Amino acid sequence: MTSVKHAFRRSSAISVLFDGPAFPFIMILPALLMLGFVIGLPMLEAVRLSFDSIALRRPAAAGTYGVHNYLRLVADPKAYAALGFSALYMVGTVIGSVGMALTAALLTRRVIWFSGLARVAFLLPWTVPAVVTALIWGVMYDGNFGVINRLLDFVPFIDGQNWLIERQTALPALIVAQVWNEFPVAYIFFLAGLKAIPDELYEAARIDRANAFQQFRHITLPHLRFIIAVIVILLMIMGFKSFPIIFILTGGGPAGATETLTVLTYNAAFRSLDFSYAATLGILAVLASAMLVLGYLRLLPRTGHGDVM
Amino acid sequence: MASVEFKSITKRYDALDVLNDVDISISDGEFVVFVGPSGCGKSTLLRMLAGLEPITAGSISISSEVVNALPPRDRDIAMVFQNYALYPHMSVGHNIGFPLRMVGTPKPEIERRVSEAAEMLGLTPYLARLPRELSGGQRQRVAMGRAVVREPSVFLFDEPLSNLDASLRVRMRGEIKRLHQRLGTTMIYVTHDQIEAMTLADRIVVLRGGKVEQIGTPLELYNSPASPFVAQFIGSPAMNIFEGTMDDECFVRITETRIALGTRPSGISSGAPLLVGIRPHDVALGDPGRGTLSGELQLVEEMGNARLLTIQVGGTSVQIETQHQIALLPGATVHLTMPPEKLHIFPK
Ligand SMILES: Nc1ncnc2c1ncn2[C@@H]1O[C@H](COP(=O)(O)OP(=O)(O)OP(=O)(O)O)[C@@H](O)[C@H]1O
Ligand SMILES: [Mg+2]
């Protein structure tokens, strides 16, 4: 054995690389570099752009670096409003999607007949591209011909609206369309989470005189806590980033009432053609959503007694 | 406290008949054990009483009130599950107090009753722990605590000890028995372990293939089993069963030997085939002679206080238990005497 090992011994420099503690890191180095390149480079470019002055209406200013875009941002009332709309949109879609997904998951978990069909029905909206979702809801919301107003004709005391044109209804209307499109993501997670809860716990709870609501409150919810926490983060980011539904349905209107950060960024880049200011708004969006997610994580209780996970 | 009555209970899953026309009547304060081989429907019967399983036909009453349509919460029963079914995210204290919290019992009273139950079961030091931080025996006690704290009118146990090791099982068995003596509440206990059944029960219900095979006190089942199945199920080592034919008058023929019976069994005509049972400790080794069976000794198992011999008699393998020292080697021919009064005769 020893002699064989001896015969194949590598030169000492190579053996340090391959046999030493650095070996695992050397193995993943190419992947790390690749990831760093793919993820890091566009970010760095966005940061660089936000300090530059690339605006097609003032081409001469290009190459002037400084904090002027950030100064402008701090003084821009539209940016504050957009931040508020994005946050509202995010909160609305998270609450709507979690509520919708949880309801759907609870409804379909025990169905025996056509269970596949029921699940597919709830997953279907997810397969619809956001652009198509926007078109579908645009037609449904239409003040004159939309199916929503037609249905409301049968409901006393609630009048039809120009949903996307009224200031008060535009943002909620967008949120409903977004929820319809994205809640299936949460739905499949919840369905999987529900399946993992042993039936025996519900049987014990029934024997222990818990009613349906108490079973939900004391068995289901505690077991789903971790999944809900993860889903909320996912939905927060999705909500903050969403663009196509808003852009197609209202374009930020009426009169800026739905102009979220993403729409404002788009307008800055492709209407005003001020790419550097758009990049600055983009940086604001990243920082704001990161802070919201971190803030949410702080709100979650630490793992310990009373936790499932 | 309450009596329990199963009347013509039938349970069907699709085409599968799980229970067939089961009648059992349990009086107030009784400790009844359902015993039988795996899959005979013991758990199903218990779960129907608990309200976890719908009843296909028949009726179940608790304290003379038909409960078929009542949900579990209105039946005033507590149940201990085989895998305990503790709430994994709640502390021991919260697990035990759960049934009280669900009906809005005032907090001070919950605390008092939980600490009483914990005291009784030796769980006081563990009240703040989570179930996963407990040993199997401690979890089992928590499950019992959750049942005890309610002061229900009937306790149901579904193989509560089957996940414990042998010595702990014996200890917990004793604790359950003491619990019954102390509370005097009706208890129904499911097991497939006949020793558990014998030691715990006031009365045993032997189930087989979804039917009641026999109901009786442990001694009744042991001394006068109604069928070869019960005879072999109750008692350890199991009763020996020989195939034989009824001879004239008071003899039964096993292989070539005529064995005397004490009295002629009624309803069996001469020449009819029958089964003859005898418990291993009732068979004695003897000298060759009239009325003894001879066979070949195959195995001697030492048990300390006794020896267990396996003997091949004709086509039947027979076990006998003897207090005497044995100097015989496997292969030797031995002669068995069977006292007539110890024989159990079953028509075939
Ligand atoms: N949900 C179900 N669907 C179909 N068949 C079932 C169902 N539950 C139980 N069975 C069948 O009913 C029969 C009785 O089951 P049960 O659980 O009552 O047996 P058991 O006597 O408790 O057995 P064990 O000692 O193994 O626990 C079994 O044959 C089982 O396969
Ligand atoms: Mg069972």
PDB file of N, CA and C in Angstrom, chain A residues 39-111:
ATOM      1  N   ILE A  39     -24.842  37.624 -11.019  1.00  0.00           N
ATOM      2  CA  ILE A  39     -25.685  38.385 -10.101  1.00  0.00           C
ATOM      3  C   ILE A  39     -25.109  39.765  -9.832  1.00  0.00           C
ATOM      4  N   GLY A  40     -23.819  39.799  -9.603  1.00  0.00           N
ATOM      5  CA  GLY A  40     -23.203  41.035  -9.145  1.00  0.00           C
ATOM      6  C   GLY A  40     -23.064  42.097 -10.219  1.00  0.00           C
ATOM      7  N   LEU A  41     -22.727  41.680 -11.412  1.00  0.00           N
ATOM      8  CA  LEU A  41     -22.400  42.664 -12.437  1.00  0.00           C
ATOM      9  C   LEU A  41     -23.561  43.603 -12.769  1.00  0.00           C
ATOM     10  N   PRO A  42     -24.762  43.056 -13.020  1.00  0.00           N
ATOM     11  CA  PRO A  42     -25.878  43.964 -13.315  1.00  0.00           C
ATOM     12  C   PRO A  42     -26.171  44.908 -12.146  1.00  0.00           C
ATOM     13  N   MET A  43     -26.006  44.410 -10.916  1.00  0.00           N
ATOM     14  CA  MET A  43     -26.250  45.259  -9.743  1.00  0.00           C
ATOM     15  C   MET A  43     -25.262  46.416  -9.725  1.00  0.00           C
ATOM     16  N   LEU A  44     -23.990  46.062  -9.912  1.00  0.00           N
ATOM     17  CA  LEU A  44     -22.958  47.104  -9.919  1.00  0.00           C
ATOM     18  C   LEU A  44     -23.242  48.119 -11.022  1.00  0.00           C
ATOM     19  N   GLU A  45     -23.680  47.621 -12.154  1.00  0.00           N
ATOM     20  CA  GLU A  45     -23.957  48.493 -13.289  1.00  0.00           C
ATOM     21  C   GLU A  45     -25.097  49.455 -12.944  1.00  0.00           C
ATOM     22  N   ALA A  46     -26.118  48.923 -12.243  1.00  0.00           N
ATOM     23  CA  ALA A  46     -27.239  49.783 -11.848  1.00  0.00           C
ATOM     24  C   ALA A  46     -26.771  50.861 -10.880  1.00  0.00           C
ATOM     25  N   VAL A  47     -25.917  50.468  -9.940  1.00  0.00           N
ATOM     26  CA  VAL A  47     -25.401  51.448  -8.987  1.00  0.00           C
ATOM     27  C   VAL A  47     -24.593  52.524  -9.721  1.00  0.00           C
ATOM     28  N   ARG A  48     -23.737  52.059 -10.630  1.00  0.00           N
ATOM     29  CA  ARG A  48     -22.917  53.020 -11.384  1.00  0.00           C
ATOM     30  C   ARG A  48     -23.815  53.986 -12.149  1.00  0.00           C
ATOM     31  N   LEU A  49     -24.826  53.412 -12.812  1.00  0.00           N
ATOM     32  CA  LEU A  49     -25.732  54.213 -13.634  1.00  0.00           C
ATOM     33  C   LEU A  49     -26.417  55.292 -12.794  1.00  0.00           C
ATOM     34  N   SER A  50     -26.740  54.935 -11.529  1.00  0.00           N
ATOM     35  CA  SER A  50     -27.492  55.873 -10.694  1.00  0.00           C
ATOM     36  C   SER A  50     -26.645  57.087 -10.304  1.00  0.00           C
ATOM     37  N   PHE A  51     -25.319  56.971 -10.420  1.00  0.00           N
ATOM     38  CA  PHE A  51     -24.469  58.135 -10.123  1.00  0.00           C
ATOM     39  C   PHE A  51     -24.087  58.916 -11.387  1.00  0.00           C
ATOM     40  N   ASP A  52     -24.382  58.314 -12.544  1.00  0.00           N
ATOM     41  CA  ASP A  52     -24.042  58.941 -13.823  1.00  0.00           C
ATOM     42  C   ASP A  52     -25.161  59.911 -14.221  1.00  0.00           C
ATOM     43  N   SER A  53     -25.077  60.479 -15.415  1.00  0.00           N
ATOM     44  CA  SER A  53     -26.137  61.388 -15.885  1.00  0.00           C
ATOM     45  C   SER A  53     -26.535  61.018 -17.295  1.00  0.00           C
ATOM     46  N   ILE A  54     -27.027  59.764 -17.452  1.00  0.00           N
ATOM     47  CA  ILE A  54     -27.417  59.332 -18.789  1.00  0.00           C
ATOM     48  C   ILE A  54     -28.877  59.688 -18.999  1.00  0.00           C
ATOM     49  N   ALA A  55     -29.140  60.785 -19.678  1.00  0.00           N
ATOM     50  CA  ALA A  55     -30.502  61.183 -19.998  1.00  0.00           C
ATOM     51  C   ALA A  55     -30.489  61.603 -21.448  1.00  0.00           C
ATOM     52  N   LEU A  56     -31.362  60.959 -22.264  1.00  0.00           N
ATOM     53  CA  LEU A  56     -31.280  61.199 -23.708  1.00  0.00           C
ATOM     54  C   LEU A  56     -31.641  62.635 -24.059  1.00  0.00           C
ATOM     55  N   ARG A  57     -32.357  63.326 -23.142  1.00  0.00           N
ATOM     56  CA  ARG A  57     -32.703  64.719 -23.463  1.00  0.00           C
ATOM     57  C   ARG A  57     -31.552  65.666 -23.163  1.00  0.00           C
ATOM     58  N   ARG A  58     -30.572  65.188 -22.371  1.00  0.00           N
ATOM     59  CA  ARG A  58     -29.373  66.003 -22.117  1.00  0.00           C
ATOM     60  C   ARG A  58     -28.135  65.145 -22.367  1.00  0.00           C
ATOM     61  N   PRO A  59     -27.931  64.760 -23.619  1.00  0.00           N
ATOM     62  CA  PRO A  59     -26.845  63.815 -23.910  1.00  0.00           C
ATOM     63  C   PRO A  59     -25.480  64.342 -23.489  1.00  0.00           C
ATOM     64  N   ALA A  60     -25.321  65.630 -23.468  1.00  0.00           N
ATOM     65  CA  ALA A  60     -24.005  66.186 -23.171  1.00  0.00           C
ATOM     66  C   ALA A  60     -23.570  65.907 -21.734  1.00  0.00           C
ATOM     67  N   ALA A  61     -24.578  65.707 -20.852  1.00  0.00           N
ATOM     68  CA  ALA A  61     -24.241  65.551 -19.436  1.00  0.00           C
ATOM     69  C   ALA A  61     -23.650  64.183 -19.120  1.00  0.00           C
ATOM     70  N   ALA A  62     -23.788  63.205 -20.042  1.00  0.00           N
ATOM     71  CA  ALA A  62     -23.325  61.842 -19.773  1.00  0.00           C
ATOM     72  C   ALA A  62     -21.890  61.845 -19.292  1.00  0.00           C
ATOM     73  N   GLY A  63     -21.598  61.038 -18.290  1.00  0.00           N
ATOM     74  CA  GLY A  63     -20.233  60.966 -17.778  1.00  0.00           C
ATOM     75  C   GLY A  63     -20.000  61.881 -16.595  1.00  0.00           C
ATOM     76  N   THR A  64     -21.013  62.701 -16.266  1.00  0.00           N
ATOM     77  CA  THR A  64     -20.877  63.547 -15.081  1.00  0.00           C
ATOM     78  C   THR A  64     -21.344  62.739 -13.871  1.00  0.00           C
ATOM     79  N   TYR A  65     -20.409  62.354 -13.037  1.00  0.00           N
ATOM     80  CA  TYR A  65     -20.768  61.530 -11.883  1.00  0.00           C
ATOM     81  C   TYR A  65     -21.036  62.395 -10.663  1.00  0.00           C
ATOM     82  N   GLY A  66     -21.959  61.949  -9.821  1.00  0.00           N
ATOM     83  CA  GLY A  66     -22.252  62.700  -8.609  1.00  0.00           C
ATOM     84  C   GLY A  66     -23.494  62.163  -7.947  1.00  0.00           C
ATOM     85  N   VAL A  67     -23.900  62.799  -6.854  1.00  0.00           N
ATOM     86  CA  VAL A  67     -25.062  62.331  -6.109  1.00  0.00           C
ATOM     87  C   VAL A  67     -26.321  63.094  -6.502  1.00  0.00           C
ATOM     88  N   HIS A  68     -26.256  63.794  -7.639  1.00  0.00           N
ATOM     89  CA  HIS A  68     -27.389  64.650  -8.013  1.00  0.00           C
ATOM     90  C   HIS A  68     -28.696  63.876  -8.139  1.00  0.00           C
ATOM     91  N   ASN A  69     -28.637  62.621  -8.661  1.00  0.00           N
ATOM     92  CA  ASN A  69     -29.879  61.843  -8.797  1.00  0.00           C
ATOM     93  C   ASN A  69     -30.496  61.550  -7.440  1.00  0.00           C
ATOM     94  N   TYR A  70     -29.640  61.319  -6.461  1.00  0.00           N
ATOM     95  CA  TYR A  70     -30.139  61.006  -5.128  1.00  0.00           C
ATOM     96  C   TYR A  70     -30.724  62.252  -4.468  1.00  0.00           C
ATOM     97  N   LEU A  71     -30.091  63.399  -4.710  1.00  0.00           N
ATOM     98  CA  LEU A  71     -30.643  64.655  -4.183  1.00  0.00           C
ATOM     99  C   LEU A  71     -32.018  64.904  -4.781  1.00  0.00           C
ATOM    100  N   ARG A  72     -32.125  64.631  -6.085  1.00  0.00           N
ATOM    101  CA  ARG A  72     -33.401  64.835  -6.766  1.00  0.00           C
ATOM    102  C   ARG A  72     -34.466  63.880  -6.200  1.00  0.00           C
ATOM    103  N   LEU A  73     -34.041  62.654  -5.939  1.00  0.00           N
ATOM    104  CA  LEU A  73     -34.956  61.640  -5.401  1.00  0.00           C
ATOM    105  C   LEU A  73     -35.536  62.071  -4.056  1.00  0.00           C
ATOM    106  N   VAL A  74     -34.636  62.564  -3.196  1.00  0.00           N
ATOM    107  CA  VAL A  74     -35.057  62.951  -1.852  1.00  0.00           C
ATOM    108  C   VAL A  74     -36.101  64.066  -1.911  1.00  0.00           C
ATOM    109  N   ALA A  75     -36.014  64.901  -2.955  1.00  0.00           N
ATOM    110  CA  ALA A  75     -36.932  66.037  -3.049  1.00  0.00           C
ATOM    111  C   ALA A  75     -38.127  65.744  -3.947  1.00  0.00           C
ATOM    112  N   ASP A  76     -38.240  64.487  -4.432  1.00  0.00           N
ATOM    113  CA  ASP A  76     -39.271  64.182  -5.431  1.00  0.00           C
ATOM    114  C   ASP A  76     -40.535  63.660  -4.763  1.00  0.00           C
ATOM    115  N   PRO A  77     -41.611  64.445  -4.699  1.00  0.00           N
ATOM    116  CA  PRO A  77     -42.840  63.985  -4.045  1.00  0.00           C
ATOM    117  C   PRO A  77     -43.422  62.759  -4.745  1.00  0.00           C
ATOM    118  N   LYS A  78     -43.209  62.650  -6.062  1.00  0.00           N
ATOM    119  CA  LYS A  78     -43.744  61.489  -6.784  1.00  0.00           C
ATOM    120  C   LYS A  78     -43.094  60.196  -6.302  1.00  0.00           C
ATOM    121  N   ALA A  79     -41.805  60.297  -5.941  1.00  0.00           N
ATOM    122  CA  ALA A  79     -41.105  59.095  -5.460  1.00  0.00           C
ATOM    123  C   ALA A  79     -41.699  58.626  -4.136  1.00  0.00           C
ATOM    124  N   TYR A  80     -41.993  59.587  -3.244  1.00  0.00           N
ATOM    125  CA  TYR A  80     -42.596  59.204  -1.955  1.00  0.00           C
ATOM    126  C   TYR A  80     -43.972  58.584  -2.178  1.00  0.00           C
ATOM    127  N   ALA A  81     -44.739  59.217  -3.060  1.00  0.00           N
ATOM    128  CA  ALA A  81     -46.071  58.679  -3.340  1.00  0.00           C
ATOM    129  C   ALA A  81     -45.954  57.267  -3.904  1.00  0.00           C
ATOM    130  N   ALA A  82     -44.983  57.073  -4.828  1.00  0.00           N
ATOM    131  CA  ALA A  82     -44.812  55.756  -5.455  1.00  0.00           C
ATOM    132  C   ALA A  82     -44.431  54.705  -4.414  1.00  0.00           C
ATOM    133  N   LEU A  83     -43.572  55.113  -3.494  1.00  0.00           N
ATOM    134  CA  LEU A  83     -43.173  54.204  -2.422  1.00  0.00           C
ATOM    135  C   LEU A  83     -44.416  53.761  -1.640  1.00  0.00           C
ATOM    136  N   GLY A  84     -45.266  54.750  -1.353  1.00  0.00           N
ATOM    137  CA  GLY A  84     -46.503  54.445  -0.622  1.00  0.00           C
ATOM    138  C   GLY A  84     -47.406  53.512  -1.405  1.00  0.00           C
ATOM    139  N   PHE A  85     -47.583  53.786  -2.702  1.00  0.00           N
ATOM    140  CA  PHE A  85     -48.442  52.924  -3.523  1.00  0.00           C
ATOM    141  C   PHE A  85     -47.878  51.514  -3.597  1.00  0.00           C
ATOM    142  N   SER A  86     -46.547  51.410  -3.768  1.00  0.00           N
ATOM    143  CA  SER A  86     -45.925  50.081  -3.833  1.00  0.00           C
ATOM    144  C   SER A  86     -46.173  49.317  -2.544  1.00  0.00           C
ATOM    145  N   ALA A  87     -46.006  50.037  -1.421  1.00  0.00           N
ATOM    146  CA  ALA A  87     -46.195  49.365  -0.124  1.00  0.00           C
ATOM    147  C   ALA A  87     -47.647  48.908   0.031  1.00  0.00           C
ATOM    148  N   LEU A  88     -48.596  49.804  -0.340  1.00  0.00           N
ATOM    149  CA  LEU A  88     -50.016  49.443  -0.250  1.00  0.00           C
ATOM    150  C   LEU A  88     -50.332  48.240  -1.126  1.00  0.00           C
ATOM    151  N   TYR A  89     -49.801  48.294  -2.343  1.00  0.00           N
ATOM    152  CA  TYR A  89     -50.034  47.223  -3.308  1.00  0.00           C
ATOM    153  C   TYR A  89     -49.487  45.914  -2.765  1.00  0.00           C
ATOM    154  N   MET A  90     -48.288  46.010  -2.168  1.00  0.00           N
ATOM    155  CA  MET A  90     -47.651  44.827  -1.612  1.00  0.00           C
ATOM    156  C   MET A  90     -48.494  44.251  -0.467  1.00  0.00           C
ATOM    157  N   VAL A  91     -48.861  45.111   0.476  1.00  0.00           N
ATOM    158  CA  VAL A  91     -49.652  44.638   1.622  1.00  0.00           C
ATOM    159  C   VAL A  91     -50.970  44.033   1.139  1.00  0.00           C
ATOM    160  N   GLY A  92     -51.614  44.723   0.203  1.00  0.00           N
ATOM    161  CA  GLY A  92     -52.895  44.241  -0.314  1.00  0.00           C
ATOM    162  C   GLY A  92     -52.767  42.883  -0.975  1.00  0.00           C
ATOM    163  N   THR A  93     -51.747  42.725  -1.825  1.00  0.00           N
ATOM    164  CA  THR A  93     -51.628  41.450  -2.533  1.00  0.00           C
ATOM    165  C   THR A  93     -51.208  40.333  -1.581  1.00  0.00           C
ATOM    166  N   VAL A  94     -50.360  40.649  -0.584  1.00  0.00           N
ATOM    167  CA  VAL A  94     -49.947  39.597   0.363  1.00  0.00           C
ATOM    168  C   VAL A  94     -51.152  39.113   1.157  1.00  0.00           C
ATOM    169  N   ILE A  95     -51.913  40.061   1.716  1.00  0.00           N
ATOM    170  CA  ILE A  95     -53.075  39.658   2.517  1.00  0.00           C
ATOM    171  C   ILE A  95     -54.086  38.919   1.654  1.00  0.00           C
ATOM    172  N   GLY A  96     -54.362  39.472   0.473  1.00  0.00           N
ATOM    173  CA  GLY A  96     -55.328  38.845  -0.424  1.00  0.00           C
ATOM    174  C   GLY A  96     -54.904  37.450  -0.835  1.00  0.00           C
ATOM    175  N   SER A  97     -53.639  37.310  -1.226  1.00  0.00           N
ATOM    176  CA  SER A  97     -53.180  36.008  -1.729  1.00  0.00           C
ATOM    177  C   SER A  97     -53.130  34.970  -0.621  1.00  0.00           C
ATOM    178  N   VAL A  98     -52.627  35.361   0.549  1.00  0.00           N
ATOM    179  CA  VAL A  98     -52.552  34.402   1.653  1.00  0.00           C
ATOM    180  C   VAL A  98     -53.965  33.968   2.047  1.00  0.00           C
ATOM    181  N   GLY A  99     -54.879  34.932   2.145  1.00  0.00           N
ATOM    182  CA  GLY A  99     -56.251  34.602   2.524  1.00  0.00           C
ATOM    183  C   GLY A  99     -56.917  33.690   1.512  1.00  0.00           C
ATOM    184  N   MET A 100     -56.766  34.065   0.257  1.00  0.00           N
ATOM    185  CA  MET A 100     -57.360  33.290  -0.836  1.00  0.00           C
ATOM    186  C   MET A 100     -56.763  31.885  -0.881  1.00  0.00           C
ATOM    187  N   ALA A 101     -55.426  31.801  -0.794  1.00  0.00           N
ATOM    188  CA  ALA A 101     -54.741  30.510  -0.910  1.00  0.00           C
ATOM    189  C   ALA A 101     -55.101  29.601   0.262  1.00  0.00           C
ATOM    190  N   LEU A 102     -55.159  30.193   1.460  1.00  0.00           N
ATOM    191  CA  LEU A 102     -55.474  29.389   2.645  1.00  0.00           C
ATOM    192  C   LEU A 102     -56.895  28.847   2.545  1.00  0.00           C
ATOM    193  N   THR A 103     -57.814  29.713   2.130  1.00  0.00           N
ATOM    194  CA  THR A 103     -59.201  29.279   1.970  1.00  0.00           C
ATOM    195  C   THR A 103     -59.284  28.149   0.951  1.00  0.00           C
ATOM    196  N   ALA A 104     -58.635  28.348  -0.193  1.00  0.00           N
ATOM    197  CA  ALA A 104     -58.697  27.324  -1.248  1.00  0.00           C
ATOM    198  C   ALA A 104     -58.074  26.017  -0.772  1.00  0.00           C
ATOM    199  N   ALA A 105     -56.951  26.118  -0.056  1.00  0.00           N
ATOM    200  CA  ALA A 105     -56.271  24.897   0.404  1.00  0.00           C
ATOM    201  C   ALA A 105     -57.137  24.159   1.418  1.00  0.00           C
ATOM    202  N   LEU A 106     -57.776  24.911   2.331  1.00  0.00           N
ATOM    203  CA  LEU A 106     -58.636  24.264   3.328  1.00  0.00           C
ATOM    204  C   LEU A 106     -59.841  23.620   2.652  1.00  0.00           C
ATOM    205  N   LEU A 107     -60.352  24.285   1.597  1.00  0.00           N
ATOM    206  CA  LEU A 107     -61.516  23.743   0.901  1.00  0.00           C
ATOM    207  C   LEU A 107     -61.178  22.472   0.154  1.00  0.00           C
ATOM    208  N   THR A 108     -59.998  22.401  -0.433  1.00  0.00           N
ATOM    209  CA  THR A 108     -59.714  21.266  -1.323  1.00  0.00           C
ATOM    210  C   THR A 108     -58.934  20.150  -0.647  1.00  0.00           C
ATOM    211  N   ARG A 109     -58.509  20.327   0.606  1.00  0.00           N
ATOM    212  CA  ARG A 109     -57.635  19.291   1.143  1.00  0.00           C
ATOM    213  C   ARG A 109     -58.367  17.987   1.383  1.00  0.00           C
ATOM    214  N   ARG A 110     -59.658  18.061   1.746  1.00  0.00           N
ATOM    215  CA  ARG A 110     -60.339  16.815   2.058  1.00  0.00           C
ATOM    216  C   ARG A 110     -61.284  16.351   0.955  1.00  0.00           C
ATOM    217  N   VAL A 111     -61.317  17.063  -0.177  1.00  0.00           N
ATOM    218  CA  VAL A 111     -62.228  16.597  -1.216  1.00  0.00           C
ATOM    219  C   VAL A 111     -61.730  15.266  -1.740  1.00  0.00           C
TER     220      VAL A 111
END
